Coordinates of C-alpha atoms in Angstrom, one line a residue:
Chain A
X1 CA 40.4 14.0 -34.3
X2 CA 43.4 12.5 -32.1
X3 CA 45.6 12.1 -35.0
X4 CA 45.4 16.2 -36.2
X5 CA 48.7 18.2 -35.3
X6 CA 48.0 20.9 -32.3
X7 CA 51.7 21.9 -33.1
X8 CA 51.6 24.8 -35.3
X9 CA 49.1 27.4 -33.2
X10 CA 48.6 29.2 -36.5
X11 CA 45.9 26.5 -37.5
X12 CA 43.6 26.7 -34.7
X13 CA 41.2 28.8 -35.9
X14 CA 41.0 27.2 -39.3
X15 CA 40.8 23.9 -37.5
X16 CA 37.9 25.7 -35.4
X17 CA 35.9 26.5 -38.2
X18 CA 36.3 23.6 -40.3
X19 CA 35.0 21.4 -37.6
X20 CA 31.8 23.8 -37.2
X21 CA 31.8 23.3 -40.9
X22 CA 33.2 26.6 -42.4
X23 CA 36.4 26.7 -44.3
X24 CA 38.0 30.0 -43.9
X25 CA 41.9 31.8 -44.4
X26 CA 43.3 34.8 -44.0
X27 CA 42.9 38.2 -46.0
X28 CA 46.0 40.3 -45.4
X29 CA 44.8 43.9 -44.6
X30 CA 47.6 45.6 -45.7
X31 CA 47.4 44.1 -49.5
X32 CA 44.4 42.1 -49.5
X33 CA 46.2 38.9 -50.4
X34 CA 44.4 35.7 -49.2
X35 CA 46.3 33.2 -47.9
X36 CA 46.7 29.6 -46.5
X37 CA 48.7 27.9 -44.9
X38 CA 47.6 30.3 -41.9
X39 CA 51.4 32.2 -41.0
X40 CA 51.6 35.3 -39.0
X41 CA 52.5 37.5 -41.6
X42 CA 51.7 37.7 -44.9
X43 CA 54.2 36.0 -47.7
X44 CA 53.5 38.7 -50.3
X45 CA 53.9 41.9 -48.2
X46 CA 55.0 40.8 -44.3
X47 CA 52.5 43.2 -43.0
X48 CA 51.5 40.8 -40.0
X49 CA 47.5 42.3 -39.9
X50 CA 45.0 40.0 -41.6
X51 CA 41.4 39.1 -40.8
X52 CA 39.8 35.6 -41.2
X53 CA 37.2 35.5 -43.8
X54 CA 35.5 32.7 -44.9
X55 CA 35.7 30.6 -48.1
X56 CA 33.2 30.0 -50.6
X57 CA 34.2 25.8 -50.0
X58 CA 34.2 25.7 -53.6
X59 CA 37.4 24.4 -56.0
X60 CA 38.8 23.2 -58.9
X61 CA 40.8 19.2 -58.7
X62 CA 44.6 20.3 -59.4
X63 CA 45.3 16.7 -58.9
X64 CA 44.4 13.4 -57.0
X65 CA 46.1 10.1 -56.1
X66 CA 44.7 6.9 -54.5
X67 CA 46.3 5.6 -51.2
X68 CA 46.4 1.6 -51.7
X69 CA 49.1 1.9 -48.9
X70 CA 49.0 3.0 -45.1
X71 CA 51.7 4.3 -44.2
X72 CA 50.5 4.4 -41.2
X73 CA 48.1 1.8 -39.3
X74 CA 45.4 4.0 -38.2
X75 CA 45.0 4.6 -42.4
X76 CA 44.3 0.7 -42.6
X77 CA 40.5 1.0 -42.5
X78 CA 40.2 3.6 -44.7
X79 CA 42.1 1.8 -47.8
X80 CA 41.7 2.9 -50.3
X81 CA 41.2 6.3 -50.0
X82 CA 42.0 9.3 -52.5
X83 CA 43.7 12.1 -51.1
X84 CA 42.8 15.9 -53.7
X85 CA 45.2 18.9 -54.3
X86 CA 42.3 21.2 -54.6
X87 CA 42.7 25.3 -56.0
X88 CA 40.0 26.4 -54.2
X89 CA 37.5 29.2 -55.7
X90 CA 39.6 32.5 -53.8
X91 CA 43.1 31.5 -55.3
X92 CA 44.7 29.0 -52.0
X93 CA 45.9 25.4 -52.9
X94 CA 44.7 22.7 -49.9
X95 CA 45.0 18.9 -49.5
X96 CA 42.4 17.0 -49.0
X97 CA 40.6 13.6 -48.7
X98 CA 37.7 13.0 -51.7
X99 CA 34.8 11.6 -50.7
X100 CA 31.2 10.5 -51.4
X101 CA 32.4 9.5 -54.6
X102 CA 34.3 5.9 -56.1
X103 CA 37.9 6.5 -55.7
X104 CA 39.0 6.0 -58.8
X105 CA 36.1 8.2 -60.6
X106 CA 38.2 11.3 -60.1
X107 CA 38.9 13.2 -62.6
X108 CA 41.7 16.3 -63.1
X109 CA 39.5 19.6 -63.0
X110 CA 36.5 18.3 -61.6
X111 CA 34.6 20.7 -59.2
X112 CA 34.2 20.0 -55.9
X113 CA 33.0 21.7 -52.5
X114 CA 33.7 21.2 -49.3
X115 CA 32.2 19.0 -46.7
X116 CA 31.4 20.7 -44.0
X117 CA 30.0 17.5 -41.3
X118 CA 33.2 16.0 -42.8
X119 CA 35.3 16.8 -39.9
X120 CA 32.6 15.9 -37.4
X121 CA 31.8 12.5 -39.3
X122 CA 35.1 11.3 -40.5
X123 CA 37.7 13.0 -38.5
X124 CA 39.3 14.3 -42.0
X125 CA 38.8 17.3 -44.0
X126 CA 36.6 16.1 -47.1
X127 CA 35.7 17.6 -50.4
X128 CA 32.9 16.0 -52.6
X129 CA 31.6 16.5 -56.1
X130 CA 30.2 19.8 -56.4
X131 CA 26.0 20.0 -56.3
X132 CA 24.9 22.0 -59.1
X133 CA 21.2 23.8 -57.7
X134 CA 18.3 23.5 -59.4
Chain B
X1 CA 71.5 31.1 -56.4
X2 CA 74.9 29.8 -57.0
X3 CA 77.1 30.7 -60.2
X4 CA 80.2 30.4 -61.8
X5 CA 82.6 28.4 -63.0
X6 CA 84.0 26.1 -59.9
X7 CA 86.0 23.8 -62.3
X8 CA 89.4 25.6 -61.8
X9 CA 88.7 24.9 -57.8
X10 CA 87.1 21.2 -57.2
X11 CA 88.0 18.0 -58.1
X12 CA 86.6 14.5 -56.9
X13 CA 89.8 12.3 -55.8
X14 CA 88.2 9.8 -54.0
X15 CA 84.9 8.0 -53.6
X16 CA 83.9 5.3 -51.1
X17 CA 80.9 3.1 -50.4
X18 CA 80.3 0.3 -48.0
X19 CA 77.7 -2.9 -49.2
X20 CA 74.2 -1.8 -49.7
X21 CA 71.3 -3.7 -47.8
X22 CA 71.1 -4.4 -44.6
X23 CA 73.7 -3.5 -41.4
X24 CA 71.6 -5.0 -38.5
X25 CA 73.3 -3.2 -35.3
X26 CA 75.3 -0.7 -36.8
X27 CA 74.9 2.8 -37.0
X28 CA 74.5 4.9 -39.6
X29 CA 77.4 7.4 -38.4
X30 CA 79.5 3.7 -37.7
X31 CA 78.1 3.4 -41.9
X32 CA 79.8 7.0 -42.9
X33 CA 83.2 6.4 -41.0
X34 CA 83.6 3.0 -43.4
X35 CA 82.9 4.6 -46.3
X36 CA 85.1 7.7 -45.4
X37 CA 88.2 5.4 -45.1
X38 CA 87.2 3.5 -47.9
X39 CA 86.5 6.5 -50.1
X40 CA 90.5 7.8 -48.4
X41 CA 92.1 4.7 -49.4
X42 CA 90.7 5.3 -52.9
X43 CA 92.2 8.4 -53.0
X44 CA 95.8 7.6 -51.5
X45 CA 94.6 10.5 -48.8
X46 CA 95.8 10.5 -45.2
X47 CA 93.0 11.1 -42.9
X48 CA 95.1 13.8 -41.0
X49 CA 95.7 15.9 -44.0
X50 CA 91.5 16.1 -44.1
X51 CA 90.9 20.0 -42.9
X52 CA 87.3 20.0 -44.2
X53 CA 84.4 17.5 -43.3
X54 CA 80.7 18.1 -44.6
X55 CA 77.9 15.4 -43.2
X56 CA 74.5 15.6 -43.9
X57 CA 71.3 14.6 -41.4
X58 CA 70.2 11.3 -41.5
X59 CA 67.8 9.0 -39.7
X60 CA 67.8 8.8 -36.0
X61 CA 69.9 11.4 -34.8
X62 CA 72.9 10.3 -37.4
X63 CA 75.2 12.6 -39.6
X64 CA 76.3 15.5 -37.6
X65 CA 79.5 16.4 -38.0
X66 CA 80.6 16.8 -34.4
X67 CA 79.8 13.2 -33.9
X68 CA 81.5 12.1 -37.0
X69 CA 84.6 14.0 -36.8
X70 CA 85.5 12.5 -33.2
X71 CA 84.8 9.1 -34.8
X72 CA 86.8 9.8 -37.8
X73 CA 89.5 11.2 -35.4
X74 CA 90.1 14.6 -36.5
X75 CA 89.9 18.2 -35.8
X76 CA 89.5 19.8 -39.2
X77 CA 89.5 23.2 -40.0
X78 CA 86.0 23.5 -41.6
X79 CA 83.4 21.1 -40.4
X80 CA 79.5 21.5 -41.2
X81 CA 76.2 19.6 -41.4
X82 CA 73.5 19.7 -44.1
X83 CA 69.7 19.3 -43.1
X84 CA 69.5 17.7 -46.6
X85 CA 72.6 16.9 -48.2
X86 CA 71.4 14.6 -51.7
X87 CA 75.2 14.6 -52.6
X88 CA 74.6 17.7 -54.5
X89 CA 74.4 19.8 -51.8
X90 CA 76.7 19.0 -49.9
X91 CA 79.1 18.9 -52.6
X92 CA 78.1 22.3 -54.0
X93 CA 79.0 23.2 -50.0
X94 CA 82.2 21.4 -50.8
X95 CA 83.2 23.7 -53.8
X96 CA 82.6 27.1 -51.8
X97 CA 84.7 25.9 -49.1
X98 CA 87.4 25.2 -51.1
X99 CA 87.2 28.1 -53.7
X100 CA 86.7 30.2 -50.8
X101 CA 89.9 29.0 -48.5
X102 CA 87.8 27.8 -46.0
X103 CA 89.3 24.3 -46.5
X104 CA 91.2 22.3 -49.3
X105 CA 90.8 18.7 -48.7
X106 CA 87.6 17.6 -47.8
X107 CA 85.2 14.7 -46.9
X108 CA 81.6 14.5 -47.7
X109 CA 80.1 11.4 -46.6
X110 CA 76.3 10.4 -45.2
X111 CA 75.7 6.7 -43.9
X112 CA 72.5 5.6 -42.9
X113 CA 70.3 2.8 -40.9
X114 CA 67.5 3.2 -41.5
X115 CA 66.2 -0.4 -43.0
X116 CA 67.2 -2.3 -40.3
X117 CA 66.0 0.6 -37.6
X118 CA 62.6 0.8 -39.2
X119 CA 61.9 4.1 -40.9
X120 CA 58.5 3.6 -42.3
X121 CA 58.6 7.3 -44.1
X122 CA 55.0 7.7 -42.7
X123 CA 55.5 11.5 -42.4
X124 CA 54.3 13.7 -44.9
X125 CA 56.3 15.5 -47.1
X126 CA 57.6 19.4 -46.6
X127 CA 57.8 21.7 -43.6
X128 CA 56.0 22.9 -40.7
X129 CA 53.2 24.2 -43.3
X130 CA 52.4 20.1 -44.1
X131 CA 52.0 18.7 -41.0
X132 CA 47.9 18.7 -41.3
X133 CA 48.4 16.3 -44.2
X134 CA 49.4 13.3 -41.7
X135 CA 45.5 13.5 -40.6
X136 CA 44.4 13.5 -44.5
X137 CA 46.6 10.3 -44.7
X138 CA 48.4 12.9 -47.4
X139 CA 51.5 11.1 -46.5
X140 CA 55.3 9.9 -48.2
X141 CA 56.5 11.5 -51.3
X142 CA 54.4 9.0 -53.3
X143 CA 51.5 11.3 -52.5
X144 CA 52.6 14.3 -54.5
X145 CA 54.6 12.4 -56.6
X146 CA 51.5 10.3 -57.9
X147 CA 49.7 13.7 -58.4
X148 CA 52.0 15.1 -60.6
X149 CA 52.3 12.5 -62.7
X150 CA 48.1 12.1 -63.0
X151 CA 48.4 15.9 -63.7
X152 CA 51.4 14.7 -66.3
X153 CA 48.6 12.0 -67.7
X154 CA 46.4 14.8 -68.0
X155 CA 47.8 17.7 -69.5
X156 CA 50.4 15.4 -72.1
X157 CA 48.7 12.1 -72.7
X158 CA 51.4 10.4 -71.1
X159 CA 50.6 6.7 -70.3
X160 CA 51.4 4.6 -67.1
X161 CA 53.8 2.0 -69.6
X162 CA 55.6 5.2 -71.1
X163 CA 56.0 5.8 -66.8
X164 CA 57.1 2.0 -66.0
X165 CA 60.2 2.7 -69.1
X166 CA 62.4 4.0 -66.2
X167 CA 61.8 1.2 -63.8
X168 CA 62.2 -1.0 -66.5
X169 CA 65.3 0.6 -67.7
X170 CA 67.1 1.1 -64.3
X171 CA 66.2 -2.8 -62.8
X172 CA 67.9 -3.9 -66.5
X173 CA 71.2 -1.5 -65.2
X174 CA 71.1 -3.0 -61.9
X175 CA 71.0 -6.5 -63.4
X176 CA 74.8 -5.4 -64.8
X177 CA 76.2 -4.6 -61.1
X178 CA 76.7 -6.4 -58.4
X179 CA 76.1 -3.7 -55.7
X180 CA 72.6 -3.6 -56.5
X181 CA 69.9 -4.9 -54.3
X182 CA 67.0 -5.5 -56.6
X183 CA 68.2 -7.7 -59.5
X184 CA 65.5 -9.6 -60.5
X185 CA 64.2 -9.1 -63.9
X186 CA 61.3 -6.8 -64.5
X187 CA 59.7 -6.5 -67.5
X188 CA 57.3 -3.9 -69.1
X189 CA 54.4 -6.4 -68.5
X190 CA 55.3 -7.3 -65.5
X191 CA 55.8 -3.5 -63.9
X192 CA 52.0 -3.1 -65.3
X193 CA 50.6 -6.5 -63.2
X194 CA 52.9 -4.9 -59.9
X195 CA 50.6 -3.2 -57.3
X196 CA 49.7 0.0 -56.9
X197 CA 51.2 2.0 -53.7
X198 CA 49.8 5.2 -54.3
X199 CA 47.6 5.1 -57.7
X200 CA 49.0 5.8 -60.1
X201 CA 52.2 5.0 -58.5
X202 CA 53.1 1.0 -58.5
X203 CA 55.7 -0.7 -55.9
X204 CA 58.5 -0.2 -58.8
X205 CA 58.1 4.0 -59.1
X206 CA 59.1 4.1 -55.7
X207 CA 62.6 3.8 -53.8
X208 CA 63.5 1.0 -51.9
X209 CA 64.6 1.3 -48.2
X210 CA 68.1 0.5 -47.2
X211 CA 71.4 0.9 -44.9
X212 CA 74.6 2.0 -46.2
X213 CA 77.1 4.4 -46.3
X214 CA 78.9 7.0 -49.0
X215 CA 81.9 9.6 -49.2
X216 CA 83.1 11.5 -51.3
X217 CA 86.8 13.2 -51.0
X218 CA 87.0 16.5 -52.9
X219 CA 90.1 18.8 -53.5
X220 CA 91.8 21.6 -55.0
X221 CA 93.4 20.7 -58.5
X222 CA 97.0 21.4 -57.2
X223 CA 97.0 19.0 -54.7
X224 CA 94.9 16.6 -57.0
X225 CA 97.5 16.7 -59.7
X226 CA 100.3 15.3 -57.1
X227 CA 97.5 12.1 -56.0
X228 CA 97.8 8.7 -58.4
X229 CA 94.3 8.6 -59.1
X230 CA 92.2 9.9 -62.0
X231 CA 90.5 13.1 -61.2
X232 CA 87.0 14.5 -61.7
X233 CA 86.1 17.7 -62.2
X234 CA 83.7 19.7 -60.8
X235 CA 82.9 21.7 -64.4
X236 CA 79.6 23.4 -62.9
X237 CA 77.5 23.9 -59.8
X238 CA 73.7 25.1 -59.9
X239 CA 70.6 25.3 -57.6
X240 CA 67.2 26.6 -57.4
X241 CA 64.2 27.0 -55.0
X242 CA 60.4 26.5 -55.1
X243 CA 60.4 27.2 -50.9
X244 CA 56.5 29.1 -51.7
X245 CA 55.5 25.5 -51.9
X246 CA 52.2 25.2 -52.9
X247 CA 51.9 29.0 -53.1
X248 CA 53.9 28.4 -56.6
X249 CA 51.9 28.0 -59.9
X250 CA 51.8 24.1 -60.7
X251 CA 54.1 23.4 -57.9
X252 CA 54.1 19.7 -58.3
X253 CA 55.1 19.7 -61.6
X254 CA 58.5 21.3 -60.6
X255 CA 58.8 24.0 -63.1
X256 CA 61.4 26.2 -60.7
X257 CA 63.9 23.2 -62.0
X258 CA 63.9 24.9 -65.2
X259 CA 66.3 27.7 -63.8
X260 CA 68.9 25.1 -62.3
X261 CA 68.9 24.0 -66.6
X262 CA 69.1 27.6 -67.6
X263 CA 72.4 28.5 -65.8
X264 CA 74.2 24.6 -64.9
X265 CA 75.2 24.0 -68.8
X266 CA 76.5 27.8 -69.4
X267 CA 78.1 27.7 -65.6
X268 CA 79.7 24.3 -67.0
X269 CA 80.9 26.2 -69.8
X270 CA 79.5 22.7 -72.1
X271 CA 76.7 22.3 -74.3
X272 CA 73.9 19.7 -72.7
X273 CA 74.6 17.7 -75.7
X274 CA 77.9 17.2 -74.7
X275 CA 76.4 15.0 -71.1
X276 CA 77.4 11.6 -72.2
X277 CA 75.7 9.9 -68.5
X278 CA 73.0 11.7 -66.7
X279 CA 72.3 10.8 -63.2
X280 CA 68.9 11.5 -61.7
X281 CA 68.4 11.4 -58.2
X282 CA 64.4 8.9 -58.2
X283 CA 62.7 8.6 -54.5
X284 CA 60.3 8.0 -57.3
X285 CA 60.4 7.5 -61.6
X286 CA 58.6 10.8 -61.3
X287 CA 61.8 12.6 -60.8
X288 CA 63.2 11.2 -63.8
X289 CA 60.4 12.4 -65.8
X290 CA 60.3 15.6 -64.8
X291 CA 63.8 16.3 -65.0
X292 CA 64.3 15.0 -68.4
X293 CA 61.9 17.6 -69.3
X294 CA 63.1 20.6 -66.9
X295 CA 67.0 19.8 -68.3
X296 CA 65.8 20.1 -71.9
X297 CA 66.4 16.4 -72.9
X298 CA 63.3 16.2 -74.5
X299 CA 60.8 19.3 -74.6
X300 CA 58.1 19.7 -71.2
X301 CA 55.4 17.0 -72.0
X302 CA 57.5 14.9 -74.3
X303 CA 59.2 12.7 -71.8
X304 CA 56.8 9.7 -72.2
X305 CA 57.5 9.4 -76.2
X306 CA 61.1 10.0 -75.4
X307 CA 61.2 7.0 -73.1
X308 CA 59.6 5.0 -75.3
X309 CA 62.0 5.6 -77.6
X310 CA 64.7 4.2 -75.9
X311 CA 67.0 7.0 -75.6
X312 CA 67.6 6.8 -71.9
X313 CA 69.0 3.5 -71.8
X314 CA 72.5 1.6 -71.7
X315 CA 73.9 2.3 -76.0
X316 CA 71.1 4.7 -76.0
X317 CA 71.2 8.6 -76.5
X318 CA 71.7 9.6 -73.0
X319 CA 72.3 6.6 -70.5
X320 CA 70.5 7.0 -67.1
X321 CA 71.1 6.2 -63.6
X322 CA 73.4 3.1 -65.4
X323 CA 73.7 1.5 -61.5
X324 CA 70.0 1.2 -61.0
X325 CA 69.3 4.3 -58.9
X326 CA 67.5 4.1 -55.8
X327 CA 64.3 2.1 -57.3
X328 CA 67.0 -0.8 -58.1
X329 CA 70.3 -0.4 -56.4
X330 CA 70.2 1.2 -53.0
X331 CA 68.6 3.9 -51.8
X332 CA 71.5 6.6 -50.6
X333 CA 69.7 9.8 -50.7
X334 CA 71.6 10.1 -54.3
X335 CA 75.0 9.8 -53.3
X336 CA 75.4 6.5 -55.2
X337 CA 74.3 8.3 -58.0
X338 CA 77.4 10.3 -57.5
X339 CA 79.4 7.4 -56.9
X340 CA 78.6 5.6 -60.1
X341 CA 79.0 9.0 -62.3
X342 CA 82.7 9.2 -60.9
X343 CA 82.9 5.6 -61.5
X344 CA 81.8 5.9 -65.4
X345 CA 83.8 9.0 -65.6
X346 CA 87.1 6.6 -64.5
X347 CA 86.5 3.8 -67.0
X348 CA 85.5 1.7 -63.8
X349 CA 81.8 0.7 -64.3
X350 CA 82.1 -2.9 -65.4
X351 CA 79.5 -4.7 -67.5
X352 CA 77.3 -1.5 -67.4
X353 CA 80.2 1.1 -68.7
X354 CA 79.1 3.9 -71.6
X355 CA 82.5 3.7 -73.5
X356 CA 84.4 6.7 -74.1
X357 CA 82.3 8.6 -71.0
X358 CA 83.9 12.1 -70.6
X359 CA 80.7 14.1 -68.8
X360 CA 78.4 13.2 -66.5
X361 CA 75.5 15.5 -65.3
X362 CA 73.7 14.8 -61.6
X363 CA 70.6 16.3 -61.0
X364 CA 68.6 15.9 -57.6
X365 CA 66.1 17.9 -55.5
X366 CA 65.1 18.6 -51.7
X367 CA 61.5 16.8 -52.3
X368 CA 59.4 19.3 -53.5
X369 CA 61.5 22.2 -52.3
X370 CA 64.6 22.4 -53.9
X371 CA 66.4 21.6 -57.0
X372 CA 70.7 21.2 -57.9
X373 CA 72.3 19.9 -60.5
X374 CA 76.4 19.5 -61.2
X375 CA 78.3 18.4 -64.2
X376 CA 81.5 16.5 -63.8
X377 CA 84.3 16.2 -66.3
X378 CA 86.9 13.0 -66.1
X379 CA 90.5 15.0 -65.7
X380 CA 91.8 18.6 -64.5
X381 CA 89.8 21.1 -66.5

């Protein structure tokens, strides 16, 4: 995972648990809000206490596009690739690559779940269709 | 959020532009300072009676005012630099400098490189918040941009053909002026055999990459009275934020851009029938199709049936981006698109000039951040 930013500090432990294969965010303590991208306060109410709490995973497609481009190099191998803007199940947006799935098959609203050897395997943070049990 | 009537402070007495294309070994600062004496020239405006100068960021370090100013050879009295200035900021900037005292004569200008220095745009779009998407490959604005529209597809029907009108429609422009760089004929049929970049986005929805440089000289209507040129007025400044990013309901689709329309046609003191030229600022056809809908030229999901129709282009309802914009002409960040709406507003646009063009509206964003819009006015209002 070369390529992921170490810039912003405020990731680290979602980057942590994602590549153990747990999505998590947030959850402001003084107003309960949940929220991602990680920031040190909270956007609603600035309190700056908040716990990390995991995700469910689960998601709805907002939208999807396919990369036929890479803009840049290290993308070349993985053309084409389709790239979700997923509201996940507890109310935060997140970008994502789809996977396990033809590229062009998407479709708007389609559920999905999170991949949690996706990381680990890929070096990206994948969603695939969502398994319905039993 | 900026209001009021600016019209009785602002009005454009000069613009200036260098070639579009490529400017191996030139900066884009070295750009800027050719346009800005063009652009003074234009005007009939000594460089020493400048006391405000307004430069916006632009690739590699270019387009800060300090620099600029000791190239251009002046101490003015105001001086300031935009992070993004897409004309309409830095122009709005413009307006509260001079309605505010600050200054009285001044020059906007932003030149760029950034073809012949190799900006690939590999980074993805927004702030600090986005910088996980370069990993996801989430990268360029044709990433969003292609999301919005599937979501577009989705919610409204609208069809990738009804999407390729505005290519179509702005490479036919660019075909009536010289300046532009892409002038080859494209066709409906042929926009749908052109590749995709970012599904469904094809090479023609997105802007081209290329050097040049723009000004701009703005002034208070006393001083433009006195100046043998044909002044524009700055009828009516607006601007709006979606800075929650993502946080925002649908924040792809824009729809903070609706409260730049509710306020820029009452601040102009016009109707938006009355906009005979409307200027859209199009890293990507996307922007054109949201903001015909945002601006209430056609209602929110009609924009594809509106296209069709025809209204957008040259003898058409409401004429846009008549030089091309950036996915046929040049891409400028928008400032051309500010250019040509002076140059309609004069009478000076050539083979592509809407007859009898007395308004012009420009509307442009900050990516997916920020929205402004102005409407100009040819005379002293």
């Amino acid at each position: 995972v070369s390529s992921r930013d170490r810039s912003d500090p405020y990731w680290d432990a979602f980057w942590e648990a994602a590549t153990d294969g747990t999505l998590r965010s947030q959850s402001c303590t003084a107003c309960g809000h949940r929220r991602l991208p990680p920031s040190p306060q909270c956007p609603e109410c600035l309190d700056p206490d908040a716990v990390w709490e995991p995700l469910s995973g689960l998601g709805r497609l907002w939208s999807a596009c396919v990369y036929h481009h890479a803009y840049q190099s290290r993308l070349r191998p993985d053309l084409p690739y389709a790239v979700g803007l997923i509201a996940l199940a507890e109310g935060p947006m997140l970008i994502a690559r789809l996977g396990r799935r033809d590229v062009d098959a998407w479709e708007i609203d389609d559920e999905v779940q999170f991949v949690p050897n996706g990381i680990a395997e890929t070096g990206v943070l994948t969603f695939m269709p969502r398994q319905v049990q039993n | 959020v900026i209001e009021g009537h600016v019209g009785d402070h602002a009005q454009i007495v000069g613009i200036g532009a260098t070639s579009m294309g490529e400017h191996p070994g030139r900066s884009g600062d070295d750009l800027a300072i050719e346009a800005i004496a063009r652009a003074l020239s234009d005007a009939h405006v000594d460089k020493n009676e400048v006391d405000g100068l307004i430069t916006c960021k632009g690739f590699a370090g270019s387009g800060i005012d300090v620099n600029v100013g000791r190239m251009m050879g002046i101490n003015p009295a105001y001086s300031a630099t935009l992070d993004y200035g897409t004309c309409n900021f830095s122009l709005h900037l413009a307006c509260m400098a001079i309605a505010s005292g600050l200054a009285r004569t001044i020059v906007l200008t932003y030149g760029t490189n950034q073809r012949t220095a190799g900006n690939r745009f590999s980074s993805p779009v927004g702030g600090a918040e986005s910088r996980y998407h370069a990993t996801e490959g989430f990268l360029n604005i044709a990433g969003p941009a292609a999301m919005a529209f599937r979501r577009h597809q989705h919610l409204y029907g609208t069809t990738q053909e009804q999407l390729g009108r505005i290519a179509v429609n702005q490479r036919h422009n660019a075909r009536l002026n010289p300046e532009a760089i892409f002038r080859d004929e494209l066709s409906i049929e042929d926009y749908m055999q052109s590749r995709y970049i970012v599904a469904p986005l094809r090479r023609p929805d997105l802007t081209m990459i290329s050097d040049g440089g723009a000004a701009l000289v703005v002034t208070a209507p006393d001083r433009a009275r006195d100046l043998p040129v044909v002044p524009v007025s700055v009828l009516g400044i607006s601007q709006h934020t979606g800075l929650r990013d993502l946080e925002n309901p649908d924040h792809l689709m824009r729809p903070w851009i609706g409260e730049v329309a509710t306020r820029i046609y009452d601040n102009a003191g016009i109707r938006r029938e009355d906009v005979d030229v409307l200027y859209i600022q199009d890293p990507s056809s996307v922007w054109v199709l949201q903001m015909l809908e945002w601006f209430g030229f056609c209602g929110v999901g009609e924009a594809g049936s509106f296209l069709d129709e025809g209204h957008t282009a040259l003898g058409g309802r409401i004429p846009v981006n008549t030089h091309g914009g950036q996915l046929s002409e040049s891409y400028m960040w928008g400032w051309m698109h500010l250019v040509e709406a002076v140059r309609q507003l004069r009478g000076e646009a050539g083979a592509r000039q809407v007859r009898g063009a007395e308004i012009a509206q420009y509307c442009s964003t900050m990516a997916f951040k920020k929205a402004a819009s102005s409407v100009l006015a040819r005379g002293i209002s």
